[in-house]
Coordinates of C-alpha atoms in Angstrom, one line a residue:
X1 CA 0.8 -1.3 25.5
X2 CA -2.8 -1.0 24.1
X3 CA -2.9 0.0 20.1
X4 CA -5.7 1.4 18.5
X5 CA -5.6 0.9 14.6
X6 CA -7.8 3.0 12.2
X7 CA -9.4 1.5 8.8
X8 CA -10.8 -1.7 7.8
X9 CA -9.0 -3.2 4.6
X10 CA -6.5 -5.5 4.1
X11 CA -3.5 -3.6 5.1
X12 CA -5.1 -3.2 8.6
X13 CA -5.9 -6.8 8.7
X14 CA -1.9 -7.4 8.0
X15 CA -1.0 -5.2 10.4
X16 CA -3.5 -6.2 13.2
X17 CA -2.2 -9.8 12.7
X18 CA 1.0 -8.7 13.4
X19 CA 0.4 -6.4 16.6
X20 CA -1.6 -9.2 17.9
X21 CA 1.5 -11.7 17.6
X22 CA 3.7 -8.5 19.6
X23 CA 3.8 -10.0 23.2
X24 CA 4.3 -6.0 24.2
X25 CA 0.8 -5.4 23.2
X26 CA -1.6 -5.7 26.0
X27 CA -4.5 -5.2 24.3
X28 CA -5.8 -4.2 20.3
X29 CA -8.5 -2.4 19.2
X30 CA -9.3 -1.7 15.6
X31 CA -12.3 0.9 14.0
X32 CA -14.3 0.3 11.9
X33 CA -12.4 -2.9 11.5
X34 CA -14.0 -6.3 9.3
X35 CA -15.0 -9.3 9.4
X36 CA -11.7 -11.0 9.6
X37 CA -9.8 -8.6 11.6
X38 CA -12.7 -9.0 14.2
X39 CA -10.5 -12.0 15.0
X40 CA -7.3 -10.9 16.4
X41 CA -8.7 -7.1 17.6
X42 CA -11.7 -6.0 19.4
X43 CA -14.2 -4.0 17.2
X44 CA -15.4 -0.5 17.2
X45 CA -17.4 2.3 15.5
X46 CA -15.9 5.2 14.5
X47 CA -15.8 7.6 11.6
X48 CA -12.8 7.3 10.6
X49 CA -12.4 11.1 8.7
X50 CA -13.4 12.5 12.1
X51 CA -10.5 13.3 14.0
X52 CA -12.1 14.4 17.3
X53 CA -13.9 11.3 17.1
X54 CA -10.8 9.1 16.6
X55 CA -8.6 11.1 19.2
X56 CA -11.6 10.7 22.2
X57 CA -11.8 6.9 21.4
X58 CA -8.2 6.6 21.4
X59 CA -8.6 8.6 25.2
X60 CA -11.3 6.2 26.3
X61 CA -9.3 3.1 25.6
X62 CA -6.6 4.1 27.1
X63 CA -4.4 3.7 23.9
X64 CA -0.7 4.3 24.4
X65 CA -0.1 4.0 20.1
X66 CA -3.1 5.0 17.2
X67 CA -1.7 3.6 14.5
X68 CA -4.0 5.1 11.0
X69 CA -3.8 2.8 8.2
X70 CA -5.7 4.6 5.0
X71 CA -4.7 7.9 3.6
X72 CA -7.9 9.7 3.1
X73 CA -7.9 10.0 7.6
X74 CA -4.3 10.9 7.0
X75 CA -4.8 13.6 4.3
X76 CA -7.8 14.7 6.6
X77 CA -5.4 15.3 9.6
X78 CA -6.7 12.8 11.7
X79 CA -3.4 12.0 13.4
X80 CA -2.9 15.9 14.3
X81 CA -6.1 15.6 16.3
X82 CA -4.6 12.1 17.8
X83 CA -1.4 13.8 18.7
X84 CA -3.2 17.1 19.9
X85 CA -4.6 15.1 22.4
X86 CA -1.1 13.9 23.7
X87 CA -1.3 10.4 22.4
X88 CA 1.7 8.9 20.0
X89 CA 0.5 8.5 16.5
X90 CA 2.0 6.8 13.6
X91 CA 1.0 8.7 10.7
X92 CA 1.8 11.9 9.2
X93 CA 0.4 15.3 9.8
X94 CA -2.5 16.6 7.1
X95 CA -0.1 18.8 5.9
X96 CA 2.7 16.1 5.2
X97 CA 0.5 13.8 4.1
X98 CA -0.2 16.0 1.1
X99 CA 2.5 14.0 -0.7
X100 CA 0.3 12.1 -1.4
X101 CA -2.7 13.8 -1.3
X102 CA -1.1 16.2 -3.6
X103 CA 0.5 14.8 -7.1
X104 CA 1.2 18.5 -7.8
X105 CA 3.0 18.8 -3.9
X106 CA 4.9 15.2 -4.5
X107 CA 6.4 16.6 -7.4
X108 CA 7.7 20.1 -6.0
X109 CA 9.1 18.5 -2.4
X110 CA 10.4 16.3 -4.9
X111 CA 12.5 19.0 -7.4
X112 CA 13.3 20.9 -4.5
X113 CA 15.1 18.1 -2.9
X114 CA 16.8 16.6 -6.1
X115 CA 14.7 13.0 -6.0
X116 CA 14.5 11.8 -9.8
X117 CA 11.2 11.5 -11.2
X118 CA 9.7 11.7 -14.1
X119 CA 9.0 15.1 -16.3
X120 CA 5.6 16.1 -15.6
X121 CA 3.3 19.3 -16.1
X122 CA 0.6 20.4 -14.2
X123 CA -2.6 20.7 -16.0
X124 CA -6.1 22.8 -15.1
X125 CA -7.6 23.6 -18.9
X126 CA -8.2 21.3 -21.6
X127 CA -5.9 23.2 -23.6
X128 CA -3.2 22.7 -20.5
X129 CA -3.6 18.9 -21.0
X130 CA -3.3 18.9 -25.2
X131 CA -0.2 20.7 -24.9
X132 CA 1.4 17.9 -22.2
X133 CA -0.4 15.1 -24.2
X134 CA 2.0 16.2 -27.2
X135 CA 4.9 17.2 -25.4
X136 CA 5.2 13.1 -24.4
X137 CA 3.8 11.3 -27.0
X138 CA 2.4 7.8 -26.0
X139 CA 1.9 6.0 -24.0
X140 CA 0.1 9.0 -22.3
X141 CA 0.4 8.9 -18.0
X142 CA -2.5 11.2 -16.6
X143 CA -2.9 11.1 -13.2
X144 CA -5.7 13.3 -10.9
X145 CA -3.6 15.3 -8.7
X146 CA -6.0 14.0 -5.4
X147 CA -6.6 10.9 -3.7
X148 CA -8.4 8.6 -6.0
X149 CA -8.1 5.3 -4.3
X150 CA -5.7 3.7 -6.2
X151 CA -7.4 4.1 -9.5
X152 CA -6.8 8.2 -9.9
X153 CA -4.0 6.7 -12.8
X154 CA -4.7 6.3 -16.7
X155 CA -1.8 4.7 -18.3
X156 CA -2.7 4.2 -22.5
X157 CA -1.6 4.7 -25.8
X158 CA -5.3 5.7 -26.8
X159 CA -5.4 9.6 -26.7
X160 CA -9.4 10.1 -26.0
X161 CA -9.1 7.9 -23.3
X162 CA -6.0 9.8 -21.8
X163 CA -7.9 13.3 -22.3
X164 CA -11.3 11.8 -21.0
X165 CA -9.7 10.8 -17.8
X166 CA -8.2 14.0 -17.4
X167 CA -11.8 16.5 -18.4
X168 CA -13.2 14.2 -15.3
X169 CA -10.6 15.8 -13.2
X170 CA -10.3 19.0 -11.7
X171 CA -6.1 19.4 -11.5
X172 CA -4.2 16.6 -13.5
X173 CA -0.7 15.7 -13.8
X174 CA 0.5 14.5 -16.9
X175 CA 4.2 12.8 -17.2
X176 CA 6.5 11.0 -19.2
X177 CA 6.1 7.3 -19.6
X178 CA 8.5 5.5 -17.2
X179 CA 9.7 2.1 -18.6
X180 CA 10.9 -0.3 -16.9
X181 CA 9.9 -3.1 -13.8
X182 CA 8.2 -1.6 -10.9
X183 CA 9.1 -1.5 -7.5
X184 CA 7.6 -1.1 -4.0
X185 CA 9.7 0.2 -0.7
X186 CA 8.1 1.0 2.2
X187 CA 9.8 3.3 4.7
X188 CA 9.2 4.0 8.5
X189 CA 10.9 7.3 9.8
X190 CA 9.8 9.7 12.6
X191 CA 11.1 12.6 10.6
X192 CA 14.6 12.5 11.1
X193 CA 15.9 8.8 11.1
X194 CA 14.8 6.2 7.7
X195 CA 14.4 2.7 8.7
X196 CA 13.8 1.0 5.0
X197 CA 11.7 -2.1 5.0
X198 CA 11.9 -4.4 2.1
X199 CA 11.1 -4.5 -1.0
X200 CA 8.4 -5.6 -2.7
X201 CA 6.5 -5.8 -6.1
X202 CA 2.3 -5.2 -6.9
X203 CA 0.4 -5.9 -9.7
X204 CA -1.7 -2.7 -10.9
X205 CA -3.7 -4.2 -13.4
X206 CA -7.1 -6.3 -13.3
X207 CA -6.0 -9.5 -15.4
X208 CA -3.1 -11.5 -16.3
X209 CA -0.4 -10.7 -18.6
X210 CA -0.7 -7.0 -16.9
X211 CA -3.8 -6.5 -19.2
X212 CA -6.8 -4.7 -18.3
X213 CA -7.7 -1.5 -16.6
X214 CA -5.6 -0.3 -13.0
X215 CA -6.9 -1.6 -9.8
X216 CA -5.8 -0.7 -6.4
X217 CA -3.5 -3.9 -6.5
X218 CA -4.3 -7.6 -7.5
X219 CA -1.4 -9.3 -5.6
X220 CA 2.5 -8.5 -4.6
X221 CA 5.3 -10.7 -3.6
X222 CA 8.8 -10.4 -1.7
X223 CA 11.8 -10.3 -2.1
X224 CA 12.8 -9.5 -5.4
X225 CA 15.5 -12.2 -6.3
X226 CA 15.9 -10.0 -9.6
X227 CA 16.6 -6.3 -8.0
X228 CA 19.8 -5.2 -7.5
X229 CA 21.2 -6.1 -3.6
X230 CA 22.3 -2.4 -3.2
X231 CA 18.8 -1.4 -4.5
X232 CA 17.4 -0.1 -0.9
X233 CA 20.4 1.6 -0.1
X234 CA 20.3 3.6 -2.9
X235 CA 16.8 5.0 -2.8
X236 CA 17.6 5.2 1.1
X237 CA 20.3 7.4 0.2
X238 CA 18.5 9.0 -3.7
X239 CA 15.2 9.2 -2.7
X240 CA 13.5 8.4 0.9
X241 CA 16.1 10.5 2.9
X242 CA 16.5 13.4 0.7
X243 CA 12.7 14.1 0.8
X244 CA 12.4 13.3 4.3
X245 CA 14.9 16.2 5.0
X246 CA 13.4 18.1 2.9
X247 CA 10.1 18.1 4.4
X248 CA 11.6 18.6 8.0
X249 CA 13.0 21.8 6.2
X250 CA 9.9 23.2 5.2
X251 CA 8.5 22.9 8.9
X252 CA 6.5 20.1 7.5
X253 CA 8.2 17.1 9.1
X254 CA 6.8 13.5 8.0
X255 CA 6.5 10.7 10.3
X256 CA 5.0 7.8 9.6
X257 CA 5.1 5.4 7.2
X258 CA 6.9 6.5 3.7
X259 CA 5.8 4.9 0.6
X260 CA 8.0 5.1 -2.7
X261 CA 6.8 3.7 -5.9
X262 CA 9.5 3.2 -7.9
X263 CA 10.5 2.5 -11.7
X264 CA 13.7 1.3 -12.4
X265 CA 14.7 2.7 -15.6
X266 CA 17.3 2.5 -18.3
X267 CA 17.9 5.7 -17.2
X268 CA 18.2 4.7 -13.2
X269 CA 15.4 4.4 -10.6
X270 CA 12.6 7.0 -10.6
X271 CA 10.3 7.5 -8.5
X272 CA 6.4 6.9 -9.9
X273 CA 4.4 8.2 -6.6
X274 CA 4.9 8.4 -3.2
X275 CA 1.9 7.2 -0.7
X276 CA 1.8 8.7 2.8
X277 CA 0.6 4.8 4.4
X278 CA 1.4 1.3 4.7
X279 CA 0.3 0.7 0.6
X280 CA -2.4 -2.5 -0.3
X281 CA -1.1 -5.6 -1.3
X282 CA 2.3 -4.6 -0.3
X283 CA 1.9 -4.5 3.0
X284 CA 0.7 -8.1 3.1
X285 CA 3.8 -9.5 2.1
X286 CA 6.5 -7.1 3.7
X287 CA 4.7 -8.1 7.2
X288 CA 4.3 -11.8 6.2
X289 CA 8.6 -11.7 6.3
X290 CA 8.9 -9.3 9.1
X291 CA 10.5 -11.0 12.4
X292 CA 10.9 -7.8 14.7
X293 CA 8.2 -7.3 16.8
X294 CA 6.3 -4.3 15.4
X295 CA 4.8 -2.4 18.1
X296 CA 7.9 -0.9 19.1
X297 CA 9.4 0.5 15.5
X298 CA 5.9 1.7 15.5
X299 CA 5.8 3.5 18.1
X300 CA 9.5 4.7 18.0
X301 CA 8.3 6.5 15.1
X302 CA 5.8 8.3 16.5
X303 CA 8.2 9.0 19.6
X304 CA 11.1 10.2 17.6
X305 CA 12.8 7.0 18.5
X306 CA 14.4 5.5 15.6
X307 CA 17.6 6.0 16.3
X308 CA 17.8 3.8 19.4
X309 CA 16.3 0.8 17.8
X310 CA 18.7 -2.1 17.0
X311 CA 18.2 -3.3 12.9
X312 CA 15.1 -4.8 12.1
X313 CA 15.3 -8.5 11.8
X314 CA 13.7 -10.3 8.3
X315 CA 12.6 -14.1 7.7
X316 CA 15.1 -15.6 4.3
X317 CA 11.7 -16.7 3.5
X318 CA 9.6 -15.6 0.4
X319 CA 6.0 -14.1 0.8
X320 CA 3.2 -14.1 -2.3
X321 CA -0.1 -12.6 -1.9
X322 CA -3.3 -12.8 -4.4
X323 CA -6.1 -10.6 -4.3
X324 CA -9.3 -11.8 -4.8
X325 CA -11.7 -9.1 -5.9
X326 CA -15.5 -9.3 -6.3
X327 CA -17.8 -9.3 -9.6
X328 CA -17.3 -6.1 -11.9
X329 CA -14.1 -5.3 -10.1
X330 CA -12.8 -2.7 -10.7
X331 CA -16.2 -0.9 -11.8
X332 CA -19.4 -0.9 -9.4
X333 CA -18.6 -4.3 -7.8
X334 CA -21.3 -6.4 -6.8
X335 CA -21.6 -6.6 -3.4
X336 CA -23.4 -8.9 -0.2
X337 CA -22.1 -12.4 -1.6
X338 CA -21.5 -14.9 0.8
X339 CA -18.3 -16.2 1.3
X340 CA -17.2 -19.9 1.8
X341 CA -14.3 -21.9 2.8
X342 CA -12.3 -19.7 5.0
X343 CA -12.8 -22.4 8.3
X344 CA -11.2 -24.5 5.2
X345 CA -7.9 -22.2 4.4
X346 CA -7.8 -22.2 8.5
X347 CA -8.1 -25.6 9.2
X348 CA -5.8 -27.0 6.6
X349 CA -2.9 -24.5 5.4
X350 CA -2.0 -22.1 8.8
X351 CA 0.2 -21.1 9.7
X352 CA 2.0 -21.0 6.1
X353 CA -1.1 -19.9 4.7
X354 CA -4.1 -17.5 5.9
X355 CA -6.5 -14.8 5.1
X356 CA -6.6 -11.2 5.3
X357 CA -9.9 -9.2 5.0
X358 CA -10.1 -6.5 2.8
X359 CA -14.5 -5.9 1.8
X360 CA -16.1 -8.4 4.2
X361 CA -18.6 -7.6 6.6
X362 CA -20.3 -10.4 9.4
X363 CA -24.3 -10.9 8.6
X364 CA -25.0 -13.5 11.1
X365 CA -23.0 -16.6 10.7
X366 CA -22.1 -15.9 7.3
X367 CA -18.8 -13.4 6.1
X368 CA -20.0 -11.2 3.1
X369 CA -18.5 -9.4 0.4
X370 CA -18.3 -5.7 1.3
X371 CA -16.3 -4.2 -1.3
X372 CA -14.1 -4.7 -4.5
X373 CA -11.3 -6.0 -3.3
X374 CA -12.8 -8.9 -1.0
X375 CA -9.3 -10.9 0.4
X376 CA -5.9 -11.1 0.3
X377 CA -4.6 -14.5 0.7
X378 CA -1.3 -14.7 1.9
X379 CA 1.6 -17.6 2.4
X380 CA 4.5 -17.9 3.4
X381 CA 7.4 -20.4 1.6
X382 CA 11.3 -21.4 1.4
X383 CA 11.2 -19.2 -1.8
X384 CA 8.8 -18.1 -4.3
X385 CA 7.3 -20.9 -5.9
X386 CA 6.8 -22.4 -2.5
X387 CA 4.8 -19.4 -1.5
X388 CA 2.9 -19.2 -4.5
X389 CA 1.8 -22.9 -4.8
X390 CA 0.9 -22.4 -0.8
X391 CA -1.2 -19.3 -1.5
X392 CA -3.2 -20.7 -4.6
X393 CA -3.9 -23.7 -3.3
X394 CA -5.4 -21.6 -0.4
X395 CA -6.9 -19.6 -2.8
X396 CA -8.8 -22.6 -4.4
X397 CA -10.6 -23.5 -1.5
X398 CA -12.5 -20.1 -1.6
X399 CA -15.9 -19.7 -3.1
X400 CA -17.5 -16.2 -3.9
X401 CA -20.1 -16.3 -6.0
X402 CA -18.6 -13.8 -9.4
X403 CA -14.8 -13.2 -7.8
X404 CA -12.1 -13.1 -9.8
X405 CA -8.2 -12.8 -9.4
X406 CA -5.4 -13.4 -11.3
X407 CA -3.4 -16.1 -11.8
X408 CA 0.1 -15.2 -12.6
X409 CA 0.9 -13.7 -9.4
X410 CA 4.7 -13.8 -8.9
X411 CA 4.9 -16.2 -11.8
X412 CA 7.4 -14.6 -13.4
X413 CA 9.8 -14.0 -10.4
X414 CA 9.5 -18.2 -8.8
X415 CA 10.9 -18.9 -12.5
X416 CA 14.0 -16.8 -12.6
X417 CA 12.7 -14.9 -15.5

């Protein structure tokens, strides 16, 4: 089978690296692609928003799977035009992507179908916002109800700050404070069947001891030797099913890849967000663990498959990734800095260890920094503080001139604590 894979980050790194190790995949194309994922898939240009674009490259390589990594295609309704053209997608429609395109959507498929969330009001007037702002007290959760990147979230006990974030807005949604640890679970389904990956947790903010602003993710590890073993099973059954049906319901089926951000509560697990696509650094380490080849659960998604597939097969071992993110990050990062000592990380830690491009781009001999989040360096261990040892030992053989990441990845978790 040939695979075409839409995006260029990290999470299409990850999941190039692991179509490229499926010995059903013929050949692998990725566009727009980077530096790093140049390695394991052939390059090419595309625009990635333009779905006829997409759909007649997919045609001309004679692609028997698209796979679309980022949301903004998905919300766009790039795999519509894919499928349209009679080629098996894996990614939602436009329309069911608006989960999470949508905060204001998410949260009605999500009443409607009895998932537990927080309380939350929608918001379009400053006056609108005020009123939530004092119906929850602090800390205040403002969210802008469109894609924002990963940074569309303002989580703060400082009221101008919450109100600012939400004037720069056109809709909010403003919700209860969920305490609590976090939790990741990813969920592949072609819109009737749920195949539950496993879980994982991501770190939000910019600098250890969860201080400083939200980032689209400084690092994530799995498993979760803390969560609950029947954890996945209930959200399987609580959250990811109900609003799968649901959505088939409204003649809006969702197939793809089903993200659930979860909070697990005093009061039980609620969901956060849900994210229409693989999510970034997650992805990293669910893949790093996953054993089943994953071109066909892939594509038995986009087939209406799921059913017929035996159970997914996992590693016992642990996976830590750490992010590290360019100067100014999560502002204006500072881009075009060279980047050394990934022949080192190659030469000397593989195959526990590697690299995944997120913002790199090739300028003759030498890899760049293309964006804020530059790599994701990901290893592989008997548990957690194997991993995490592997992966910042890798991490100290990279130079880039101003980067920054944190240092308590998983630190926490490899302790017990």
């Amino acid at each position: 089978m040939k695979v075409l894979v839409i995006g260029g980050g990290a999470r299409e790194h990850a999941l190039c690296r692991s179509l490229s190790l499926d010995p059903d995949v013929s050949a692998l194309y990725c566009a727009p692609g980077n530096a790093g994922i140049a390695e394991v898939a052939e390059l090419r240009p595309v625009d990635a928003l333009d779905g006829a674009a997409v759909a007649a490259l997919a045609g001309e390589l004679g692609a028997g799977l698209v796979v679309v990594g980022p949301e903004a295609p998905l919300v766009a309704g790039v795999a519509d035009a894919v499928r349209a053209a009679g080629i098996p997608v894996f990614g939602p429609s436009g329309e069911a992507a608006q989960l999470e395109g949508s905060k204001a959507f998410a949260k009605d498929v999500m009443a409607a179908a009895g998932v537990p969330t927080a309380r939350s009001y929608v918001c379009t007037t400053a006056e609108e916002v005020d009123a939530a702002l004092d119906a929850f007290g602090a800390p205040y959760v403002v969210k802008d109800d469109g894609l924002a990147a990963g940074k569309g979230v303002v989580v703060t006990e400082d009221r101008e700050a919450a109100r600012e974030h939400a004037a720069a807005c056109d809709r909010v949604v403003i919700e209860e404070y969920l305490d609590g640890p976090e939790v990741s679970l990813f969920a592949i389904t072609d819109g009737v069947t749920v195949l539950p990956l496993q879980p994982a947790q991501d770190f939000k903010r910019a600098l250890d001891g969860d201080q400083g602003p939200n980032t689209g993710g400084m690092g994530a590890y799995s498993p979760l030797p803390w969560a609950d073993p029947k954890l996945v099973d209930e959200v399987l059954e609580t959250v990811l099913q109900p609003t799968v049906d649901e959505l088939r319901h409204r003649g809006t089926p969702f197939s793809g890849l089903l993200y659930a951000g979860l909070a697990l509560t005093g009061r039980g697990t609620r969901v956060i967000e849900f994210n229409a696509r693989f999510g970034d650094p997650e992805t990293q380490v669910v893949l790093a663990r996953l054993r089943t080849p994953l071109a066909g659960v892939l594509l038995g998604a986009a087939n209406g498959t799921l059913d017929a597939l035996p159970p997914l097969n996992w590693s016992d071992e642990a996976a830590v990734t750490v992010v590290i993110a360019s100067h100014n990050y999560p502002g204006t990062p500072r881009t075009g800095d060279p980047i050394e000592g990934l022949a080192d990380v190659a030469a000397e830690d593989g195959p526990e260890a590697y690299v995944l491009h997120a913002g790199t781009r090739q300028e003759g001999d030498a890899v760049v920094s293309a964006g804020g989040r530059v790599l994701s360096v990901t290893a592989t261990g008997s548990d957690l503080a194997q991993a995490r040892e592997r992966a910042y030992k890798s991490v100290a053989r990279i130079r880039l001139d101003g980067g920054q990441h944190r240092t308590d990845i998983a630190a926490k978790a490899a302790e017990g604590r």
